[in-house]
Amino acid sequence: MAISYPQIVLFGDSLFQASVDVSNGFSFQAAVQGQVLRRFDVVNRGFSGYNTSNALSILPQVFAPPGRGVPQLAYLFILLGANDACIKVPTNFQHVPIDRYKENLDRIINHPIITAHKPKIFLVTPPPLDEIRVTFLDRANGHPRAVRQTKNSAAYSETVRQVAAENPGVTLIDLQKALMDKAIEMTHGFDPAKGAVLGDPESGVRGYLEQLLPDGLHLSPEAYRIFYELVRPHLGSEWAGTPDVERVGYVYPDWRDAPWLKEDEHLRGESI
């Protein structure tokens, strides 16, 4: 019977779906896979446009209960909320009220199929929003106004922090804070202490969010690098600090220990 690699699953919306892209020189998914190569398979289950209701409804089809031939779900990263946070307009129907959003996140991380695998669970805050850019693009696409708003999106990110804090064993990855901190750092002369928020029409300043969120919502390669640096320290504890850090945890043995065909055993020598 074939041996399955344990899995690291990226479960979410377009922010995970697009993490496989290499066209701009950096792929978040490839970086994660490179870090755990031969130990885990990184599986992309990002669904563009999905909200938590969509994700919860398909969860039993995406994840199988533990069983013979079913890969172990070892790590689960959940990034949902950018679509739940859409406001109600006649041209968009992705909105999920914030209280329902919180309930859906809780149901996902405590779903019996998920908990049966006993994975390490990571909740990721949706990134900041550049409402100034989003407003321009949404109107160009036929919406009467911006489908997303900076302050509303920030409230959904805060909800993720609450859910992570309320569920023991769940780790928070605060992408929203990391990207906003970077944007503020790189926007010279901008003082958030005055109450202004980058990307908010009230401030009128996009600042460095322009580099991190080219369309106001989705991540640039630089933003994905920042995301990866948040995730990287949480991977590899299984073999960190072991005497042979390069090979511990391989699903299949290193070539020095790999089995040979019986008829080829005589060819096998000693390696230094």
CSV table of C-alpha atoms in Angstrom, one decimal:
chain,number,residue,atom,x,y,z
A,1,MET,CA,0.0,0.0,0.0
A,2,ALA,CA,1.3,3.4,-0.9
A,3,ILE,CA,2.5,5.6,1.9
A,4,SER,CA,0.8,9.0,2.1
A,5,TYR,CA,2.7,12.1,3.1
A,6,PRO,CA,1.0,14.0,6.0
A,7,GLN,CA,-0.5,17.3,4.8
A,8,ILE,CA,-0.3,21.0,5.4
A,9,VAL,CA,-3.6,22.4,4.0
A,10,LEU,CA,-4.1,26.0,3.0
A,11,PHE,CA,-7.9,26.4,3.3
A,12,GLY,CA,-9.4,29.7,2.3
A,13,ASP,CA,-10.3,32.0,-0.5
A,14,SER,CA,-8.4,33.6,-3.4
A,15,LEU,CA,-5.6,34.8,-1.0
A,16,PHE,CA,-4.6,31.1,-0.7
A,17,GLN,CA,-5.6,30.2,-4.2
A,18,ALA,CA,-3.2,32.8,-5.6
A,19,SER,CA,-0.4,31.8,-3.2
A,20,VAL,CA,0.7,29.2,-5.8
A,21,ASP,CA,1.5,31.8,-8.4
A,22,VAL,CA,5.2,32.1,-9.4
A,23,SER,CA,4.8,34.7,-12.2
A,24,ASN,CA,6.1,37.6,-10.1
A,25,GLY,CA,9.1,35.8,-8.6
A,26,PHE,CA,7.8,34.5,-5.3
A,27,SER,CA,5.3,31.8,-4.4
A,28,PHE,CA,4.1,31.5,-0.8
A,29,GLN,CA,3.0,27.9,-1.3
A,30,ALA,CA,6.3,26.9,-3.0
A,31,ALA,CA,8.2,28.5,-0.1
A,32,VAL,CA,6.2,26.5,2.5
A,33,GLN,CA,6.6,23.3,0.4
A,34,GLY,CA,10.4,23.9,0.1
A,35,GLN,CA,10.7,24.2,3.8
A,36,VAL,CA,9.0,20.8,4.5
A,37,LEU,CA,10.0,18.9,1.3
A,38,ARG,CA,9.9,15.2,1.7
A,39,ARG,CA,8.2,15.5,5.1
A,40,PHE,CA,4.8,17.0,4.2
A,41,ASP,CA,2.7,17.7,1.2
A,42,VAL,CA,1.4,21.3,1.0
A,43,VAL,CA,-2.1,21.2,-0.4
A,44,ASN,CA,-3.8,24.3,-1.8
A,45,ARG,CA,-7.5,24.4,-1.1
A,46,GLY,CA,-8.1,28.1,-1.8
A,47,PHE,CA,-11.4,29.0,-3.5
A,48,SER,CA,-11.6,32.4,-5.0
A,49,GLY,CA,-14.7,34.3,-3.9
A,50,TYR,CA,-15.6,31.9,-1.1
A,51,ASN,CA,-16.8,33.1,2.3
A,52,THR,CA,-17.0,31.1,5.5
A,53,SER,CA,-20.5,29.8,4.7
A,54,ASN,CA,-19.2,28.5,1.3
A,55,ALA,CA,-16.2,26.9,3.0
A,56,LEU,CA,-18.1,25.3,5.7
A,57,SER,CA,-20.6,23.8,3.3
A,58,ILE,CA,-17.9,22.0,1.3
A,59,LEU,CA,-15.7,21.0,4.2
A,60,PRO,CA,-16.9,17.4,4.2
A,61,GLN,CA,-16.0,17.1,0.6
A,62,VAL,CA,-12.6,18.7,1.0
A,63,PHE,CA,-11.5,16.8,4.0
A,64,ALA,CA,-11.9,13.1,4.6
A,65,PRO,CA,-12.1,11.5,8.1
A,66,PRO,CA,-9.0,9.7,9.2
A,67,GLY,CA,-8.9,6.2,7.8
A,68,ARG,CA,-7.0,3.7,5.8
A,69,GLY,CA,-5.3,5.5,2.8
A,70,VAL,CA,-6.3,8.9,4.0
A,71,PRO,CA,-3.4,11.3,4.5
A,72,GLN,CA,-3.0,12.8,7.9
A,73,LEU,CA,-4.0,16.4,8.2
A,74,ALA,CA,-1.0,17.7,10.2
A,75,TYR,CA,-1.3,21.4,9.8
A,76,LEU,CA,-4.4,23.5,8.9
A,77,PHE,CA,-4.1,27.1,7.9
A,78,ILE,CA,-7.4,29.0,7.6
A,79,LEU,CA,-7.6,32.3,5.8
A,80,LEU,CA,-11.2,33.5,5.3
A,81,GLY,CA,-13.0,36.7,5.8
A,82,ALA,CA,-12.1,39.1,3.0
A,83,ASN,CA,-15.3,38.1,1.2
A,84,ASP,CA,-17.5,37.8,4.4
A,85,ALA,CA,-16.6,41.4,5.0
A,86,CYS,CA,-18.2,42.6,1.8
A,87,ILE,CA,-20.9,45.1,2.4
A,88,LYS,CA,-24.5,44.6,1.1
A,89,VAL,CA,-24.9,46.1,-2.3
A,90,PRO,CA,-27.3,45.0,-5.1
A,91,THR,CA,-24.4,43.8,-7.2
A,92,ASN,CA,-22.7,41.5,-4.7
A,93,PHE,CA,-23.9,38.7,-2.4
A,94,GLN,CA,-20.8,37.5,-0.6
A,95,HIS,CA,-21.5,39.3,2.7
A,96,VAL,CA,-21.7,37.2,5.9
A,97,PRO,CA,-22.7,39.1,9.1
A,98,ILE,CA,-19.8,39.4,11.6
A,99,ASP,CA,-21.5,37.4,14.3
A,100,ARG,CA,-22.3,34.6,11.8
A,101,TYR,CA,-18.7,34.9,10.5
A,102,LYS,CA,-17.4,34.2,14.0
A,103,GLU,CA,-19.7,31.3,14.4
A,104,ASN,CA,-18.6,29.8,11.1
A,105,LEU,CA,-14.9,30.1,11.9
A,106,ASP,CA,-15.5,28.3,15.2
A,107,ARG,CA,-17.5,25.6,13.5
A,108,ILE,CA,-14.7,25.0,10.9
A,109,ILE,CA,-11.9,24.6,13.5
A,110,ASN,CA,-14.1,22.4,15.7
A,111,HIS,CA,-15.6,20.3,12.9
A,112,PRO,CA,-15.5,16.6,13.8
A,113,ILE,CA,-13.6,15.7,10.7
A,114,ILE,CA,-11.0,18.3,11.5
A,115,THR,CA,-10.6,17.5,15.2
A,116,ALA,CA,-10.4,13.8,14.4
A,117,HIS,CA,-7.0,14.5,12.7
A,118,LYS,CA,-5.8,16.5,15.6
A,119,PRO,CA,-4.0,19.0,13.4
A,120,LYS,CA,-2.1,22.1,14.4
A,121,ILE,CA,-4.6,24.8,13.5
A,122,PHE,CA,-3.6,28.4,12.5
A,123,LEU,CA,-6.1,31.2,12.0
A,124,VAL,CA,-5.0,34.0,9.7
A,125,THR,CA,-6.4,37.5,9.9
A,126,PRO,CA,-7.5,38.8,6.5
A,127,PRO,CA,-5.1,41.5,5.2
A,128,PRO,CA,-5.7,45.2,5.5
A,129,LEU,CA,-7.8,46.8,2.8
A,130,ASP,CA,-6.9,49.7,0.5
A,131,GLU,CA,-10.4,51.1,0.1
A,132,ILE,CA,-9.2,53.9,-2.0
A,133,ARG,CA,-8.0,51.5,-4.7
A,134,VAL,CA,-10.9,49.1,-4.2
A,135,THR,CA,-13.4,52.0,-4.7
A,136,PHE,CA,-11.9,52.9,-8.1
A,137,LEU,CA,-11.9,49.3,-9.3
A,138,ASP,CA,-15.3,48.3,-8.0
A,139,ARG,CA,-17.0,51.3,-9.7
A,140,ALA,CA,-15.1,50.5,-12.9
A,141,ASN,CA,-16.6,46.9,-12.6
A,142,GLY,CA,-20.2,48.2,-12.3
A,143,HIS,CA,-20.7,48.4,-8.6
A,144,PRO,CA,-22.4,51.5,-7.2
A,145,ARG,CA,-19.7,51.9,-4.6
A,146,ALA,CA,-16.9,50.0,-3.0
A,147,VAL,CA,-17.9,46.5,-2.1
A,148,ARG,CA,-15.4,46.5,0.8
A,149,GLN,CA,-14.6,49.1,3.4
A,150,THR,CA,-11.4,49.5,5.4
A,151,LYS,CA,-12.9,49.8,8.9
A,152,ASN,CA,-15.4,47.0,8.3
A,153,SER,CA,-12.6,44.7,7.0
A,154,ALA,CA,-10.5,45.5,10.1
A,155,ALA,CA,-13.4,44.4,12.3
A,156,TYR,CA,-13.5,41.0,10.7
A,157,SER,CA,-9.7,40.7,11.3
A,158,GLU,CA,-10.3,41.5,15.0
A,159,THR,CA,-12.9,38.7,15.0
A,160,VAL,CA,-10.3,36.3,13.9
A,161,ARG,CA,-8.1,37.3,16.9
A,162,GLN,CA,-11.1,36.7,19.2
A,163,VAL,CA,-11.8,33.2,17.8
A,164,ALA,CA,-8.1,32.2,18.1
A,165,ALA,CA,-8.0,33.5,21.7
A,166,GLU,CA,-11.2,31.6,22.6
A,167,ASN,CA,-10.0,28.2,21.2
A,168,PRO,CA,-7.1,26.7,23.1
A,169,GLY,CA,-4.5,25.2,20.8
A,170,VAL,CA,-5.3,27.5,17.9
A,171,THR,CA,-2.4,29.8,16.8
A,172,LEU,CA,-3.0,33.2,15.4
A,173,ILE,CA,-1.2,34.4,12.4
A,174,ASP,CA,-1.8,38.2,12.3
A,175,LEU,CA,-1.3,39.0,8.7
A,176,GLN,CA,-3.4,42.1,8.9
A,177,LYS,CA,-1.2,43.7,11.6
A,178,ALA,CA,2.1,42.6,9.9
A,179,LEU,CA,1.1,44.2,6.5
A,180,MET,CA,-0.3,47.3,8.1
A,181,ASP,CA,2.8,47.7,10.2
A,182,LYS,CA,5.0,47.4,7.1
A,183,ALA,CA,2.9,49.8,5.2
A,184,ILE,CA,3.1,52.4,8.0
A,185,GLU,CA,6.8,51.9,8.3
A,186,MET,CA,7.4,52.5,4.6
A,187,THR,CA,5.0,55.5,4.3
A,188,HIS,CA,7.2,58.4,5.2
A,189,GLY,CA,5.5,61.2,7.1
A,190,PHE,CA,2.4,59.2,7.9
A,191,ASP,CA,1.3,59.3,11.5
A,192,PRO,CA,-1.4,56.8,12.6
A,193,ALA,CA,-1.4,58.3,16.1
A,194,LYS,CA,-3.5,61.1,14.6
A,195,GLY,CA,-6.3,58.6,13.9
A,196,ALA,CA,-5.7,58.2,10.2
A,197,VAL,CA,-5.7,54.8,8.6
A,198,LEU,CA,-3.8,54.0,5.4
A,199,GLY,CA,-6.2,53.1,2.5
A,200,ASP,CA,-9.2,54.8,4.2
A,201,PRO,CA,-10.8,57.5,2.0
A,202,GLU,CA,-10.9,59.6,5.1
A,203,SER,CA,-7.1,59.8,5.2
A,204,GLY,CA,-6.8,59.9,1.5
A,205,VAL,CA,-3.5,58.2,1.7
A,206,ARG,CA,-2.7,54.8,0.2
A,207,GLY,CA,1.0,54.9,1.1
A,208,TYR,CA,2.9,51.7,0.9
A,209,LEU,CA,-0.3,49.6,0.7
A,210,GLU,CA,0.0,50.4,-3.0
A,211,GLN,CA,3.0,48.1,-3.1
A,212,LEU,CA,1.6,45.4,-0.8
A,213,LEU,CA,-2.0,45.3,-2.2
A,214,PRO,CA,-1.8,46.2,-5.9
A,215,ASP,CA,-5.6,46.0,-6.4
A,216,GLY,CA,-6.4,47.0,-2.9
A,217,LEU,CA,-7.2,43.5,-1.7
A,218,HIS,CA,-4.9,40.8,-3.1
A,219,LEU,CA,-1.3,40.3,-2.0
A,220,SER,CA,1.8,41.3,-4.0
A,221,PRO,CA,4.9,39.0,-3.9
A,222,GLU,CA,6.4,41.2,-1.2
A,223,ALA,CA,3.2,40.8,0.9
A,224,TYR,CA,3.3,37.1,0.4
A,225,ARG,CA,7.0,37.1,1.6
A,226,ILE,CA,5.9,38.9,4.8
A,227,PHE,CA,3.1,36.3,5.2
A,228,TYR,CA,5.7,33.5,4.8
A,229,GLU,CA,8.0,34.9,7.4
A,230,LEU,CA,5.0,34.8,9.8
A,231,VAL,CA,4.4,31.2,9.1
A,232,ARG,CA,8.0,29.9,8.7
A,233,PRO,CA,8.8,29.7,12.5
A,234,HIS,CA,5.8,27.4,13.1
A,235,LEU,CA,7.0,24.7,10.7
A,236,GLY,CA,9.6,22.1,11.4
A,237,SER,CA,9.5,21.7,15.2
A,238,GLU,CA,9.3,18.0,14.5
A,239,TRP,CA,13.0,17.9,13.5
A,240,ALA,CA,14.4,21.2,14.8
A,241,GLY,CA,17.4,20.7,16.9
A,242,THR,CA,17.9,17.0,16.1
A,243,PRO,CA,21.4,15.8,15.4
A,244,ASP,CA,20.7,15.2,11.7
A,245,VAL,CA,18.4,18.1,10.9
A,246,GLU,CA,18.7,17.6,7.1
A,247,ARG,CA,17.0,14.2,7.0
A,248,VAL,CA,14.9,13.7,10.2
A,249,GLY,CA,11.3,13.3,9.4
A,250,TYR,CA,11.5,12.2,5.8
A,251,VAL,CA,8.6,10.0,4.8
A,252,TYR,CA,10.9,7.9,2.7
A,253,PRO,CA,14.5,7.3,3.8
A,254,ASP,CA,17.5,9.4,2.7
A,255,TRP,CA,19.3,7.9,-0.2
A,256,ARG,CA,22.1,6.5,2.1
A,257,ASP,CA,19.5,4.4,3.8
A,258,ALA,CA,17.1,3.7,0.9
A,259,PRO,CA,16.3,0.1,0.1
A,260,TRP,CA,17.6,-1.6,-3.0
A,261,LEU,CA,16.2,-4.3,-5.1
A,262,LYS,CA,17.2,-7.6,-3.8
A,263,GLU,CA,18.9,-8.5,-7.1
A,264,ASP,CA,20.9,-5.2,-6.9
A,265,GLU,CA,22.1,-5.5,-3.3
A,266,HIS,CA,25.6,-6.6,-4.5
A,267,LEU,CA,26.0,-3.1,-6.1
A,268,ARG,CA,25.5,-1.3,-2.8
A,269,GLY,CA,28.7,0.0,-1.2
A,270,GLU,CA,29.6,2.1,1.7
A,271,SER,CA,29.1,5.9,1.6
A,272,ILE,CA,31.2,8.4,3.6
